[in-house]
CSV table of C-alpha atoms in Angstrom, one decimal:
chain,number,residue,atom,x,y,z
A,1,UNK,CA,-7.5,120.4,-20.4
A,2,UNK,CA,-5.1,118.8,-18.0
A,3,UNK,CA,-7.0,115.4,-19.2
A,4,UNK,CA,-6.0,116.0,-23.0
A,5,UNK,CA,-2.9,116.9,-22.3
A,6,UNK,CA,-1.7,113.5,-21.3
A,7,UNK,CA,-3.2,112.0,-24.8
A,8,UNK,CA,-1.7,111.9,-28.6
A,9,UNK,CA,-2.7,113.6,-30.9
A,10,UNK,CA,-4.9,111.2,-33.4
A,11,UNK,CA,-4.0,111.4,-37.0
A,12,UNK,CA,-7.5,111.4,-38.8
A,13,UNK,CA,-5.5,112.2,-42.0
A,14,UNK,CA,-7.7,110.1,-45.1
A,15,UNK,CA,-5.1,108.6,-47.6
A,16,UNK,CA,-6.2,109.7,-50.9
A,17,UNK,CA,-3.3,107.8,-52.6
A,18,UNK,CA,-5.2,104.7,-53.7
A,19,UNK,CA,-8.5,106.6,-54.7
A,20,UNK,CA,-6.1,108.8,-57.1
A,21,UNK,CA,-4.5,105.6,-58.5
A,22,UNK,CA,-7.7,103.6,-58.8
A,23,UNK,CA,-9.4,106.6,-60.3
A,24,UNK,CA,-6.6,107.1,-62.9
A,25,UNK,CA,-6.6,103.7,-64.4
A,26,UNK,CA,-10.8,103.9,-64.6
A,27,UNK,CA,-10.0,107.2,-66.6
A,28,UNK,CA,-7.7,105.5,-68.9
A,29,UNK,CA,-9.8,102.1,-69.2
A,30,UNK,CA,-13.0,104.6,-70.4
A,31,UNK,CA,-11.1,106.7,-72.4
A,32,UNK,CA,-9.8,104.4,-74.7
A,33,UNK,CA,-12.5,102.2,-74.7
A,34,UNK,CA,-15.0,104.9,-75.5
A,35,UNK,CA,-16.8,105.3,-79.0
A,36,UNK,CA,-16.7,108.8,-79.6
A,37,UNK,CA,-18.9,108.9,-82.8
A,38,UNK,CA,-22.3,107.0,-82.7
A,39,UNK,CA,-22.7,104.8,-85.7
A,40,UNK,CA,-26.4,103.5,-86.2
A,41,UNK,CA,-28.2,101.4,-88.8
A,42,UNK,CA,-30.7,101.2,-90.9
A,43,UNK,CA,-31.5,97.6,-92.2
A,44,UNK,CA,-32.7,96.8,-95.8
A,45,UNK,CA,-34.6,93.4,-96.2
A,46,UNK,CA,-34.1,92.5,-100.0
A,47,UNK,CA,-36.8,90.6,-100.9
A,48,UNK,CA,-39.6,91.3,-103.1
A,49,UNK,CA,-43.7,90.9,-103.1
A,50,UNK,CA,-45.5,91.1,-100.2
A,51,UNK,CA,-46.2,87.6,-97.8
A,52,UNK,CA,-49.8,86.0,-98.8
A,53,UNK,CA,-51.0,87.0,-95.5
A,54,UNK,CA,-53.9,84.4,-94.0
A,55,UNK,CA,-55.3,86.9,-91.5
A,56,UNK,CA,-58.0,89.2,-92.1
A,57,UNK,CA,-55.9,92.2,-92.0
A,58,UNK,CA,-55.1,94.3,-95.8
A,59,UNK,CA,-51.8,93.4,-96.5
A,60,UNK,CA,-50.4,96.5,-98.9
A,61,UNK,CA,-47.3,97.1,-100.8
A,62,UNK,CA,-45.9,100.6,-100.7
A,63,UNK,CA,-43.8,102.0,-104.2
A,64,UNK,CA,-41.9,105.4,-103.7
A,65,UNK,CA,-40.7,106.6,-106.9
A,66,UNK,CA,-38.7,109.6,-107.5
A,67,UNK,CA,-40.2,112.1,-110.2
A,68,UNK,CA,-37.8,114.4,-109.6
A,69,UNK,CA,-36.2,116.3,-106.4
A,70,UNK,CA,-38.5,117.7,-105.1
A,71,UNK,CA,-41.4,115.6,-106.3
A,72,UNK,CA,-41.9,112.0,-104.9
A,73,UNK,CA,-44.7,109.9,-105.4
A,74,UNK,CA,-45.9,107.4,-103.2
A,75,UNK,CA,-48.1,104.3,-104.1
A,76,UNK,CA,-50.4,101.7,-102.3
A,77,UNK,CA,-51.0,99.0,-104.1
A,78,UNK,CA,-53.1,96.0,-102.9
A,79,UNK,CA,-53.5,93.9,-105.8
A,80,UNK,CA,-54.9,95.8,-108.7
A,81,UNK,CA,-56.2,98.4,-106.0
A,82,UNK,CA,-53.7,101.6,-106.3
A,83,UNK,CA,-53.8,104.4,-104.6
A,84,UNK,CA,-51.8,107.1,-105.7
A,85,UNK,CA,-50.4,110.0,-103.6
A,86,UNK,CA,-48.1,112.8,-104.9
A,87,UNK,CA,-45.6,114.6,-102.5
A,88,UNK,CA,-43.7,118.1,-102.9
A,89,UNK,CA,-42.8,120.5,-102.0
A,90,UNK,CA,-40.0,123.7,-102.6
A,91,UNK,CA,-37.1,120.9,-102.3
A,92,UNK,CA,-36.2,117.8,-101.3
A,93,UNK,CA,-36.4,118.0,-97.8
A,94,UNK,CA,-39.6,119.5,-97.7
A,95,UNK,CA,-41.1,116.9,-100.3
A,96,UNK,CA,-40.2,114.7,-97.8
A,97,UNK,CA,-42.1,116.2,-94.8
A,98,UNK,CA,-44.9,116.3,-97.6
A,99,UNK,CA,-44.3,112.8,-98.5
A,100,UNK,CA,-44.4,111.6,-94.4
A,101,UNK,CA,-47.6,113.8,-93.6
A,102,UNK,CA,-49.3,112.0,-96.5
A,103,UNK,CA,-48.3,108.4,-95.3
A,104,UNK,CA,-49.4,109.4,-92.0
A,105,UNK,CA,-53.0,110.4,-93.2
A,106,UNK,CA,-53.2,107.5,-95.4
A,107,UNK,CA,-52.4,105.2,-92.3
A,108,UNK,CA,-54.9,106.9,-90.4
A,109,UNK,CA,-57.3,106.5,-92.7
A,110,UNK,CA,-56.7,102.9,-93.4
A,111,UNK,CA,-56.8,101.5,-89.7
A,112,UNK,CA,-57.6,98.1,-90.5
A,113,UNK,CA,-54.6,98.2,-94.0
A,114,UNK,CA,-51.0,97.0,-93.3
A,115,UNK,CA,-48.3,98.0,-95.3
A,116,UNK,CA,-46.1,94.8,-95.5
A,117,UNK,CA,-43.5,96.1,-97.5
A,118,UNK,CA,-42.3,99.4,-98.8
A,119,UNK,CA,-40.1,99.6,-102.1
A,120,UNK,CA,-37.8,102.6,-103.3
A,121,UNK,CA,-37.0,102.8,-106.8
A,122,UNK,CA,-33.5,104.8,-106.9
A,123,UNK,CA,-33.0,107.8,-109.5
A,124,UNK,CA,-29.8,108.7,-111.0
A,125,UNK,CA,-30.3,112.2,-109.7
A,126,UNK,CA,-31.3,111.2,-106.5
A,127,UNK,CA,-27.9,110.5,-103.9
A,128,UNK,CA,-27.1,108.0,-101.7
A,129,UNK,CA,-28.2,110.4,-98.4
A,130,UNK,CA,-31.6,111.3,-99.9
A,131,UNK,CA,-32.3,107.9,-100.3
A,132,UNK,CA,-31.2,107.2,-96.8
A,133,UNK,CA,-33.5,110.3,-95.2
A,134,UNK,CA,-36.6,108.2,-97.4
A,135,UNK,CA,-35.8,105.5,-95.8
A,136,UNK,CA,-35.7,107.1,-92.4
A,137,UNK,CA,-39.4,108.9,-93.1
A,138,UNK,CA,-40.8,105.1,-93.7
A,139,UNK,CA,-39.0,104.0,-90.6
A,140,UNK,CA,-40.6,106.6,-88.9
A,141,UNK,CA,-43.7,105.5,-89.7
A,142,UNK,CA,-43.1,101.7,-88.0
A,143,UNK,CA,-42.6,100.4,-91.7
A,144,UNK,CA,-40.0,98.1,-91.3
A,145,UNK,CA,-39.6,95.7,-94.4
A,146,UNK,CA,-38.1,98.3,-96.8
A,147,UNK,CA,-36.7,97.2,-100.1
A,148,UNK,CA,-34.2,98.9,-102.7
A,149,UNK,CA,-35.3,98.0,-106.1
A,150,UNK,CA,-32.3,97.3,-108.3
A,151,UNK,CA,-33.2,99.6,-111.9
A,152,UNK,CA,-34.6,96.5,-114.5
A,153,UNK,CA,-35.9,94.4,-111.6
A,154,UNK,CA,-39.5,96.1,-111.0
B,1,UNK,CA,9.3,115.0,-48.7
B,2,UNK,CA,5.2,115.5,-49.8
B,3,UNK,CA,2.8,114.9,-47.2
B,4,UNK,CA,-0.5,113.6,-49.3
B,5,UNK,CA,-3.6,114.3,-48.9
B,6,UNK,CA,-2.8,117.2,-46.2
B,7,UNK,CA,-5.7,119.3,-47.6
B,8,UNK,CA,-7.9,116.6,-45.1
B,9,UNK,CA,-9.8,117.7,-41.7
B,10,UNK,CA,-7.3,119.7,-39.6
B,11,UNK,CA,-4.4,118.9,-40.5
B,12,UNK,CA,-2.3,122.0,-39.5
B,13,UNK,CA,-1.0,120.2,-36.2
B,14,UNK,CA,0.3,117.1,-37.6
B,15,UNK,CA,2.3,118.8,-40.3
B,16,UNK,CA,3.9,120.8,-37.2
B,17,UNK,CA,4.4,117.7,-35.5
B,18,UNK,CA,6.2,116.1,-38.7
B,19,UNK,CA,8.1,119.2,-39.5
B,20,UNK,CA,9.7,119.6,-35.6
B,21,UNK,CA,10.4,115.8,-35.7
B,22,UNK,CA,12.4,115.8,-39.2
B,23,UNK,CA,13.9,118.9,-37.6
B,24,UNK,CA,15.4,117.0,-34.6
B,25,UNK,CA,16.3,114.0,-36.3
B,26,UNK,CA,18.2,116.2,-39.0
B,27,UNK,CA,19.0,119.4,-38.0
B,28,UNK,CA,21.7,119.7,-39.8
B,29,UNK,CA,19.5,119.4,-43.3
B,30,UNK,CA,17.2,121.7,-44.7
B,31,UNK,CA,13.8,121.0,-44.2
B,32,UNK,CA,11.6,120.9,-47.8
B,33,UNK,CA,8.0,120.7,-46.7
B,34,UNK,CA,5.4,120.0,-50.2
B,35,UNK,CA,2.0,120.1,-50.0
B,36,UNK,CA,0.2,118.8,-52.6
B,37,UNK,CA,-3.6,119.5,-52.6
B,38,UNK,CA,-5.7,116.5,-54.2
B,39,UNK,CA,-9.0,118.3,-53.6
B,40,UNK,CA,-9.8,119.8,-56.9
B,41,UNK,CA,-7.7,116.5,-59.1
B,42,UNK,CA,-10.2,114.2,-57.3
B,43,UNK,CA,-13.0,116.4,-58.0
B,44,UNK,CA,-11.8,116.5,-61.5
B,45,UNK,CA,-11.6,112.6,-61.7
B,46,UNK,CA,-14.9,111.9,-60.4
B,47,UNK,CA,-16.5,114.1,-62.9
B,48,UNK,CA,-14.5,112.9,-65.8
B,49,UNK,CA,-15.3,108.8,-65.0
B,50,UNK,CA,-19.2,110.2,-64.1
B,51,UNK,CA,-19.3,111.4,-67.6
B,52,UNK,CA,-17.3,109.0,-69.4
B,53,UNK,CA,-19.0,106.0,-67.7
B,54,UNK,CA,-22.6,107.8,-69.0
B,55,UNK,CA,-21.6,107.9,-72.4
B,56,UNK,CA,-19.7,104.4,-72.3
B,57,UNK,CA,-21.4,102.2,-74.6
B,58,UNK,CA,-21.5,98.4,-75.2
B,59,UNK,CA,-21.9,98.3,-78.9
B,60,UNK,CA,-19.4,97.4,-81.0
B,61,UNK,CA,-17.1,100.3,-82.6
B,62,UNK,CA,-17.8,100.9,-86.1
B,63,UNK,CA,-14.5,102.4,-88.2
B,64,UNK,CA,-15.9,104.4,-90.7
B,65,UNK,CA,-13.7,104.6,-93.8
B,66,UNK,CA,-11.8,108.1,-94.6
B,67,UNK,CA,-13.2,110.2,-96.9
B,68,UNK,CA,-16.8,108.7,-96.4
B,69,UNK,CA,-19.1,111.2,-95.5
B,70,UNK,CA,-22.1,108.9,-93.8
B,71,UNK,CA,-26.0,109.9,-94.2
B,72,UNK,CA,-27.7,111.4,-90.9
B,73,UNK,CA,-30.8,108.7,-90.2
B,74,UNK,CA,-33.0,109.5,-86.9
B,75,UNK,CA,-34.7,105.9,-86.9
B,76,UNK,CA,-31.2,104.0,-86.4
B,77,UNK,CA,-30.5,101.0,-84.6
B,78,UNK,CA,-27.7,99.1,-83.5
B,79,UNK,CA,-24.9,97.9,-85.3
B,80,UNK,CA,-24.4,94.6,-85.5
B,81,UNK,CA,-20.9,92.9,-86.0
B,82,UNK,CA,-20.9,91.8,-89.9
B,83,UNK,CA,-18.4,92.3,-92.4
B,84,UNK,CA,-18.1,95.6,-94.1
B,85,UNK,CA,-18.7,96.9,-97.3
B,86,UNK,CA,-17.7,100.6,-98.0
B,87,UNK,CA,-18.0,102.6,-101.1
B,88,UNK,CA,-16.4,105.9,-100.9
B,89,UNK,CA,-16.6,108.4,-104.0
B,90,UNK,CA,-15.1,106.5,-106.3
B,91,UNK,CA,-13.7,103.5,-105.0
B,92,UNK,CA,-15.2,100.0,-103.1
B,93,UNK,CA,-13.5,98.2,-100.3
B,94,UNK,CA,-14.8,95.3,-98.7
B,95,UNK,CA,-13.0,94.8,-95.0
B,96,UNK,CA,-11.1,97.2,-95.2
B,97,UNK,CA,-9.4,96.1,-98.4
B,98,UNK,CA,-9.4,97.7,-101.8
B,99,UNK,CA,-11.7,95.9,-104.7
B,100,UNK,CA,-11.5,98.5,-107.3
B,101,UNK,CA,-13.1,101.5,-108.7
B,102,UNK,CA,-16.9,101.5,-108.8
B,103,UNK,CA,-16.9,102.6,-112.3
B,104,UNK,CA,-14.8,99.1,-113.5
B,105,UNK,CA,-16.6,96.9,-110.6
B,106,UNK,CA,-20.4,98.6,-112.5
B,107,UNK,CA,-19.3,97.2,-115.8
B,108,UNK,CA,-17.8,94.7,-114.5
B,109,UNK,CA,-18.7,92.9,-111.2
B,110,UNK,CA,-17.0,89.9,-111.4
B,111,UNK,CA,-14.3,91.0,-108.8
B,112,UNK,CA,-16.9,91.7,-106.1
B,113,UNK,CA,-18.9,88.6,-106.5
B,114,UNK,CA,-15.7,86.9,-106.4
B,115,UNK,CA,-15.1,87.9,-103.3
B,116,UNK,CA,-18.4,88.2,-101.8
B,117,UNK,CA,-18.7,84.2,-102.4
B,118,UNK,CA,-15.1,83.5,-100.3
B,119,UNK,CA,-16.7,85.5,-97.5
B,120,UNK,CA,-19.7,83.4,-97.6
B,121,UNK,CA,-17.6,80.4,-98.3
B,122,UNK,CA,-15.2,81.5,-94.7
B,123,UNK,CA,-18.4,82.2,-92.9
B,124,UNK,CA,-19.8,78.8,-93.3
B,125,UNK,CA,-16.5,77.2,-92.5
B,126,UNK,CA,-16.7,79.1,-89.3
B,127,UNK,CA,-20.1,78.5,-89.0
B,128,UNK,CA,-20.9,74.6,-89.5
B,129,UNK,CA,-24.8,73.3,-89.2
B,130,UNK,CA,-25.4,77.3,-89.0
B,131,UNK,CA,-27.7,78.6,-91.6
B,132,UNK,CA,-25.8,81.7,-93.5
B,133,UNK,CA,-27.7,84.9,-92.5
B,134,UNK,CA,-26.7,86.9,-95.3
B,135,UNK,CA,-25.6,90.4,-93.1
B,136,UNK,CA,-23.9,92.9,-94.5
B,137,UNK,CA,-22.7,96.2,-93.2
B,138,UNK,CA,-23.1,98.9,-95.8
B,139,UNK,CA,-21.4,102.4,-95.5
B,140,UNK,CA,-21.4,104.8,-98.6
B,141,UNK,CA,-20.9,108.3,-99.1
B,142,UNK,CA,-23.9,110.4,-99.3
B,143,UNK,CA,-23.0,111.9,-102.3
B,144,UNK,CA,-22.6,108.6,-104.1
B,145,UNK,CA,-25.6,108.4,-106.7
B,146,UNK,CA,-28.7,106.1,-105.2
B,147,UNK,CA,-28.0,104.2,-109.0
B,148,UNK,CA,-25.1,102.8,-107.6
B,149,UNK,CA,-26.2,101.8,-104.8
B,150,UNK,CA,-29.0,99.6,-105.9
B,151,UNK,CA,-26.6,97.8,-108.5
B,152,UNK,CA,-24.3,97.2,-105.7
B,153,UNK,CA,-26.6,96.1,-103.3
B,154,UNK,CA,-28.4,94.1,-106.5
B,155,UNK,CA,-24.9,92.1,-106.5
B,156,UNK,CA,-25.1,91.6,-102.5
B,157,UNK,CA,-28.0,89.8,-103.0
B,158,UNK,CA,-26.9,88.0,-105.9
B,159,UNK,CA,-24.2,86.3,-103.2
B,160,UNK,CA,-27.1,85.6,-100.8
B,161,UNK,CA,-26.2,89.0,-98.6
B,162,UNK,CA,-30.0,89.7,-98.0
B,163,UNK,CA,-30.3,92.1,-94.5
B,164,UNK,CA,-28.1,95.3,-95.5
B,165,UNK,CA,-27.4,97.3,-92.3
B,166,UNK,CA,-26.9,101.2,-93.9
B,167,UNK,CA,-24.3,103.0,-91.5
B,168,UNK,CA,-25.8,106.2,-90.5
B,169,UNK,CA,-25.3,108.8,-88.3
B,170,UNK,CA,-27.7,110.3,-85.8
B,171,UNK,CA,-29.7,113.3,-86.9
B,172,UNK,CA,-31.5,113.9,-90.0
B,173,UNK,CA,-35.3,114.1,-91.0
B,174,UNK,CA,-37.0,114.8,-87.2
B,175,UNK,CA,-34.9,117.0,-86.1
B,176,UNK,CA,-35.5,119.4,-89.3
B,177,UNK,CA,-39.2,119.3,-89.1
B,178,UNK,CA,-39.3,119.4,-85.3
């Protein structure tokens, strides 16, 4: 005791001033440079007929037409060879799931087949997001040459 | 007077020792001691720059037009930067700016093309020996009939603007069927 007596006290306060201040302008920085909604793509490659392929593989062509809403029908064609598959279902939505289970099961039937290119042909009852959501169901099955067909061109 | 940061260690004896020494000095004042406590505001800022510094993203902000509801997609990717074509209900803007009403730009699309070809015409000014790449970033209400659409993006590629990017936002056909 009588040896600490003789000694100062040590200040072992930690400055939090700087921390605050450098902390406040990364706060500010971030918050203004954040995105706060997501925006994504999907990209459209307008250009029609499938590439003359050299390699052994199948090259196909995939056609999705629009019978109605909840009827969609979907269409491999390899030069004259078509194969024609039908998906519905109760509405659009579940036409779709119908229409991606299909192109699934034909893919996995047709190992050594490519699909090159996949064309939509719009409907005038058919909207902007449904025709988005067919999009996303080729996407989802690595098809990634998709084409919109203008109405007169196909 | 505000001691900071006095929440620190033990720091009951050096706020005595700062209190008797402001009390000789100045007796004759009254003595204000504030203690402001940074714990829980430094706690609070390290959580908010963890989080925002999670969800900071390098990709380039996209401003969506008012009044355009976008299409949920789950296979998005990316934006890239490109110039923007938006349809909305009932009208078309390209950058931003006004062209007209889709009906009057379907009959006629002379307008569009017009200035599709001075954006292409700027681009390869700003571009020279660079071969044009044709990108186009595409946002359109969902609503808007799928008609439309392909005779709008028919006239894109009319003026050469071959890869489309369709804005969409995340969600959509997975997450239903999931």
């Amino acid at each position: 005791m009588s040896r600490l007596r003789g000694k100062k006290d040590l200040n072992s306060e930690l400055n939090l001033t700087p921390l605050v201040d450098l902390f406040s302008t990364i706060v500010c920085f971030l918050l203004i440079a954040a995105v706060w909604v997501q925006v994504s793509a999907l990209e459209v490659k307008q250009s029609y007929g499938t590439k003359g392929a050299p390699s052994k593989v199948q090259n196909y062509e995939l056609n999705i037409k629009y019978v109605n809403a909840n009827n969609i029908r979907a269409e491999f064609k390899r030069g004259r060879r078509k194969r024609v598959v039908k998906a519905t279902g109760a509405d659009f939505d579940l036409a779709l799931v119908d229409l991606n289970a299909k192109i699934k099961g034909w893919i996995e039937k047709n190992k050594k087949a490519v699909i090159a290119a996949a064309f939509i042909k719009p409907k005038r009852s058919i909207d902007y997001g449904q025709l988005v959501s067919t999009m996303d169901v080729l996407r989802q099955n690595n098809l990634s040459n998709i084409g919109i067909v203008k109405i007169g061109d196909r | 007077m505000a001691v900071i940061g006095a929440q620190s260690l033990d720091t009951g004896n050096f706020e005595h020792h700062l209190l008797a020494r402001s009390q000789k000095k100045k007796s004759h004042k009254k003595n204000i001691m504030v203690s402001l406590m940074l714990t829980s505001m430094v706690d609070m800022f390290s959580m908010l720059v963890c989080f925002l510094l999670i969800t900071f993203s390098s990709n380039p902000e996209v401003n969506v037009l008012n009044g355009v509801e976008l299409p949920k997609a789950n296979s998005g990717v990316a934006v890239k930067e490109a110039s923007v074509l938006a349809i909305s209900k009932d009208e078309l803007f390209l950058d931003q700016e006004r062209v007209g009403s889709i009906k009057k730009l379907l009959r006629n699309p002379r307008p569009l093309a017009r200035r599709l070809s001075k954006l292409k015409k700027n681009w390869k000014e700003l571009h020279p020996g660079v071969e044009f790449t044709g990108t186009m970033n595409f946002q359109a209400d969902k609503s808007v009939s799928s008609i439309t659409i392909s005779t709008i993006m028919g006239i894109l590629t009319g003026q050469q603007f071959n890869i489309i990017q369709m804005a969409t936002l995340p969600g959509g056909f997975s997450e239903k069927t999931k």
